[in-house]
Coordinates of C-alpha atoms in Angstrom, one line a residue:
X24 CA -103.1 -87.0 -18.5
X25 CA -105.3 -83.9 -18.4
X26 CA -103.0 -81.5 -20.3
X27 CA -99.4 -80.9 -21.1
X28 CA -96.8 -78.2 -20.4
X29 CA -94.1 -76.8 -22.7
X30 CA -90.7 -75.5 -21.5
X31 CA -89.8 -71.8 -21.9
X32 CA -87.6 -72.6 -24.9
X33 CA -90.4 -74.4 -26.7
X34 CA -88.2 -77.5 -27.1
X35 CA -89.8 -80.1 -24.9
X36 CA -93.4 -81.2 -24.1
X37 CA -94.1 -82.6 -20.6
X38 CA -97.1 -84.5 -19.2
X39 CA -97.9 -86.5 -16.2
X40 CA -99.6 -89.9 -16.3
X41 CA -101.0 -92.3 -13.6
X42 CA -102.2 -95.9 -13.9
X43 CA -105.7 -96.7 -12.8
X44 CA -104.5 -99.0 -10.1
X45 CA -102.1 -96.4 -8.7
X46 CA -103.7 -93.0 -9.2
X47 CA -101.5 -91.3 -6.7
X48 CA -98.3 -92.2 -8.6
X49 CA -97.9 -89.6 -11.3
X50 CA -95.0 -90.4 -13.6
X51 CA -93.6 -87.6 -15.7
X52 CA -93.0 -88.1 -19.4
X53 CA -91.5 -85.8 -22.1
X54 CA -90.7 -85.7 -25.8
X55 CA -89.4 -83.1 -28.2
X56 CA -92.0 -80.6 -29.2
X57 CA -93.1 -81.2 -32.8
X58 CA -91.9 -78.6 -35.3
X59 CA -95.5 -77.6 -36.3
X60 CA -96.3 -76.9 -32.6
X61 CA -93.4 -74.5 -32.1
X62 CA -94.4 -70.8 -32.0
X63 CA -91.7 -69.8 -34.5
X64 CA -92.8 -72.4 -37.1
X65 CA -94.7 -69.8 -39.3
X66 CA -92.8 -69.8 -42.6
X67 CA -94.4 -71.7 -45.4
X68 CA -92.4 -74.3 -47.3
X69 CA -94.3 -75.9 -50.1
X70 CA -93.8 -77.9 -53.3
X71 CA -95.0 -80.4 -55.9
X72 CA -93.6 -83.8 -57.0
X73 CA -94.0 -84.9 -60.6
X74 CA -92.4 -87.5 -62.8
X75 CA -89.4 -85.9 -64.6
X76 CA -90.4 -86.7 -68.1
X77 CA -94.2 -87.3 -68.1
X78 CA -95.5 -85.0 -65.4
X79 CA -97.2 -87.9 -63.7
X80 CA -98.1 -87.4 -60.0
X81 CA -97.6 -90.1 -57.4
X82 CA -98.8 -91.2 -54.0
X83 CA -96.1 -90.8 -51.4
X84 CA -95.0 -89.5 -48.0
X85 CA -93.0 -86.3 -47.4
X86 CA -90.9 -85.7 -44.4
X87 CA -88.7 -82.8 -43.4
X88 CA -85.8 -83.2 -40.9
X89 CA -84.2 -80.3 -38.9
X90 CA -80.5 -80.9 -39.5
X91 CA -79.5 -78.9 -36.5
X92 CA -81.5 -81.0 -34.0
X93 CA -82.1 -84.2 -36.0
X94 CA -85.8 -83.9 -35.3
X95 CA -88.2 -85.1 -38.0
X96 CA -91.2 -83.0 -38.7
X97 CA -94.4 -85.1 -38.8
X98 CA -94.5 -86.8 -42.2
X99 CA -97.4 -85.9 -44.5
X100 CA -99.0 -87.7 -47.5
X101 CA -98.7 -86.0 -50.9
X102 CA -101.9 -84.4 -52.0
X103 CA -103.8 -85.8 -55.1
X104 CA -102.0 -83.2 -57.3
X105 CA -98.6 -84.2 -55.9
X106 CA -98.3 -81.1 -53.7
X107 CA -97.3 -80.7 -50.1
X108 CA -96.9 -77.9 -47.5
X109 CA -95.1 -77.4 -44.1
X110 CA -94.8 -74.6 -41.6
X111 CA -91.2 -74.3 -40.6
X112 CA -88.8 -72.1 -38.5
X113 CA -86.9 -69.7 -40.7
X114 CA -83.1 -69.5 -41.1
X115 CA -82.5 -73.2 -40.6
X116 CA -81.1 -76.0 -42.6
X117 CA -83.4 -79.0 -43.4
X118 CA -83.4 -82.3 -45.3
X119 CA -86.4 -83.0 -47.5
X120 CA -87.2 -86.8 -47.9
X121 CA -89.9 -88.1 -50.2
X122 CA -90.7 -91.8 -50.6
X123 CA -93.4 -93.8 -52.5
X124 CA -93.9 -97.1 -54.2
X125 CA -93.7 -95.8 -57.7
X126 CA -90.6 -93.6 -57.7
X127 CA -87.1 -93.6 -56.3
X128 CA -86.5 -91.9 -53.0
X129 CA -85.8 -88.2 -53.2
X130 CA -83.4 -86.4 -50.7
X131 CA -82.6 -82.7 -50.9
X132 CA -81.0 -80.4 -48.4
X133 CA -82.1 -76.8 -48.3
X134 CA -81.7 -73.6 -46.2
X135 CA -85.0 -71.8 -45.4
X136 CA -84.7 -68.1 -46.0
X137 CA -88.3 -66.9 -46.2
X138 CA -91.2 -68.6 -47.9
X139 CA -90.0 -71.2 -50.4
X140 CA -91.8 -73.2 -53.1
X141 CA -90.0 -76.0 -55.0
X142 CA -90.8 -78.3 -57.9
X143 CA -89.4 -81.8 -57.4
X144 CA -88.6 -84.1 -60.3
X145 CA -89.2 -87.8 -59.5
X146 CA -87.8 -90.8 -61.4
X147 CA -90.4 -93.5 -62.0
X148 CA -89.5 -97.1 -61.0
X149 CA -91.0 -98.5 -64.2
X150 CA -88.4 -100.3 -66.3
X151 CA -85.5 -97.9 -66.4
X152 CA -82.1 -97.7 -67.9
X153 CA -79.7 -95.3 -66.2
X154 CA -77.4 -93.4 -68.5
X155 CA -74.5 -94.0 -66.0
X156 CA -74.7 -97.8 -66.1
X157 CA -72.4 -98.4 -69.0
X158 CA -69.5 -100.8 -68.9
X159 CA -66.2 -100.5 -70.7
X160 CA -66.2 -102.5 -74.0
X161 CA -65.8 -106.2 -73.2
X162 CA -65.5 -105.7 -69.4
X163 CA -67.8 -106.3 -66.5
X164 CA -66.1 -104.2 -63.7
X165 CA -68.3 -101.5 -62.0
X166 CA -67.2 -97.9 -62.5
X167 CA -67.5 -95.3 -59.8
X168 CA -69.8 -93.1 -61.8
X169 CA -72.4 -95.9 -61.7
X170 CA -72.8 -95.8 -57.9
X171 CA -75.2 -92.8 -57.5
X172 CA -77.8 -94.5 -59.7
X173 CA -77.3 -97.9 -58.1
X174 CA -77.9 -96.3 -54.7
X175 CA -81.2 -95.1 -55.9
X176 CA -82.2 -98.7 -56.5
X177 CA -80.7 -99.8 -53.1
X178 CA -82.6 -97.1 -51.2
X179 CA -85.8 -98.1 -52.8
X180 CA -85.4 -101.8 -52.0
X181 CA -84.4 -100.9 -48.4
X182 CA -87.5 -98.6 -48.1
X183 CA -89.8 -101.2 -49.6
X184 CA -89.0 -104.8 -48.4
X185 CA -92.0 -106.2 -50.3
X186 CA -90.4 -105.3 -53.6
X187 CA -87.9 -107.3 -55.7
X188 CA -85.6 -106.5 -58.5
X189 CA -84.8 -108.0 -61.9
X190 CA -81.6 -106.9 -63.7
X191 CA -81.4 -107.5 -67.4
X192 CA -78.1 -107.0 -69.3
X193 CA -77.8 -106.4 -73.0
X194 CA -74.9 -106.0 -75.4
X195 CA -74.5 -104.8 -79.0
X196 CA -74.1 -107.2 -81.9
X197 CA -70.3 -106.9 -82.1
X198 CA -68.3 -110.0 -81.4
X199 CA -69.3 -113.6 -80.7
X200 CA -72.9 -114.2 -79.6
X201 CA -71.9 -116.8 -76.9
X202 CA -69.3 -114.4 -75.5
X203 CA -71.8 -111.5 -75.5
X204 CA -74.3 -113.7 -73.6
X205 CA -71.7 -114.7 -71.0
X206 CA -70.5 -111.0 -70.7
X207 CA -74.0 -109.7 -70.2
X208 CA -74.7 -112.3 -67.4
X209 CA -71.4 -111.3 -65.7
X210 CA -72.4 -107.7 -65.7
X211 CA -75.8 -108.4 -64.3
X212 CA -74.2 -110.6 -61.5
X213 CA -71.7 -107.8 -60.7
X214 CA -74.6 -105.3 -60.2
X215 CA -76.7 -107.8 -58.2
X216 CA -73.8 -108.5 -55.9
X217 CA -73.1 -104.8 -55.3
X218 CA -76.7 -104.0 -54.6
X219 CA -77.2 -107.0 -52.3
X220 CA -73.9 -106.4 -50.4
X221 CA -74.2 -102.6 -50.0
X222 CA -77.9 -102.7 -49.1
X223 CA -77.6 -105.8 -46.9
X224 CA -80.4 -107.3 -48.9
X225 CA -81.3 -111.0 -49.4
X226 CA -79.9 -112.2 -52.8
X227 CA -83.2 -114.0 -53.3
X228 CA -84.8 -110.5 -53.9
X229 CA -82.6 -109.9 -56.9
X230 CA -82.4 -111.7 -60.2
X231 CA -79.8 -111.1 -62.8
X232 CA -80.4 -112.2 -66.4
X233 CA -77.9 -111.8 -69.3
X234 CA -79.6 -111.5 -72.8
X235 CA -76.5 -110.8 -74.9
X236 CA -77.5 -109.3 -78.2
X237 CA -80.8 -111.1 -78.4
X238 CA -83.1 -108.1 -77.7
X239 CA -81.7 -105.0 -79.5
X240 CA -83.6 -101.7 -79.3
X241 CA -82.3 -100.7 -82.7
X242 CA -81.9 -103.3 -85.5
X243 CA -79.9 -103.3 -87.7
X244 CA -77.1 -101.4 -86.0
X245 CA -75.8 -98.8 -88.4
X246 CA -73.8 -96.4 -86.3
X247 CA -71.8 -96.4 -83.1
X248 CA -74.8 -94.5 -81.5
X249 CA -77.1 -97.5 -82.4
X250 CA -74.7 -99.9 -80.7
X251 CA -74.5 -97.7 -77.6
X252 CA -78.3 -97.7 -77.3
X253 CA -78.3 -101.5 -77.5
X254 CA -75.6 -101.8 -74.8
X255 CA -77.8 -101.3 -71.8
X256 CA -78.8 -102.6 -68.3
X257 CA -82.5 -102.5 -67.5
X258 CA -84.0 -102.6 -63.9
X259 CA -87.5 -104.0 -63.4
X260 CA -88.8 -103.4 -59.9
X261 CA -91.9 -105.3 -58.9
X262 CA -93.9 -106.3 -55.8
X263 CA -92.6 -109.7 -54.8
X264 CA -95.9 -111.4 -54.9
X265 CA -96.6 -110.1 -58.4
X266 CA -93.4 -111.4 -59.9
X267 CA -93.7 -109.1 -63.0

């Protein structure tokens, strides 16, 4: 294990290793040459991650995957100001993946054509209501347009097995209060079952609660827009041991 050798195409790193008890037996090992060690990895790709509405910065890990080879460049921590930087090979297609405990996973494909700087908007995991999570009046069936936002939640729970989820469903004040309570619970259960099934997650990590029209954001409801704001589903993501 004195040193290593790299092949002429700069794709593979080789080294020989012997065990102390059999020093004469030199086994040969190899692994793909890391991107940052390749001679053509000289083009700067940099960026900054901030919360989309508040500008807050997060702790997190950034990785870049070469989509041609499937090789992941060594992951890096976000700097204190939310910034990151890589040296990459030009004229290639990559996948940028950013994860952290306080925001939903970010995945973006990009083609590197010269130095590139990006600003990435992150969505905080604090209590959120996705605009797409709206059911048809009086119904509890999931709609296709909900799936993208639900998959943000699924990805986060898969990435962070020490976190759990609380789903809270709300209705507007129209109709019978008992019916609204039952409907909001059914909607929460439908979302819970989808997330648990698709993410192959333990149902014990997900709690669904129907509140009916007990906790309106706007009271009294004067317009249809007021009712729309009160018809909502909230997601609370928390570390399992904290419970809240």
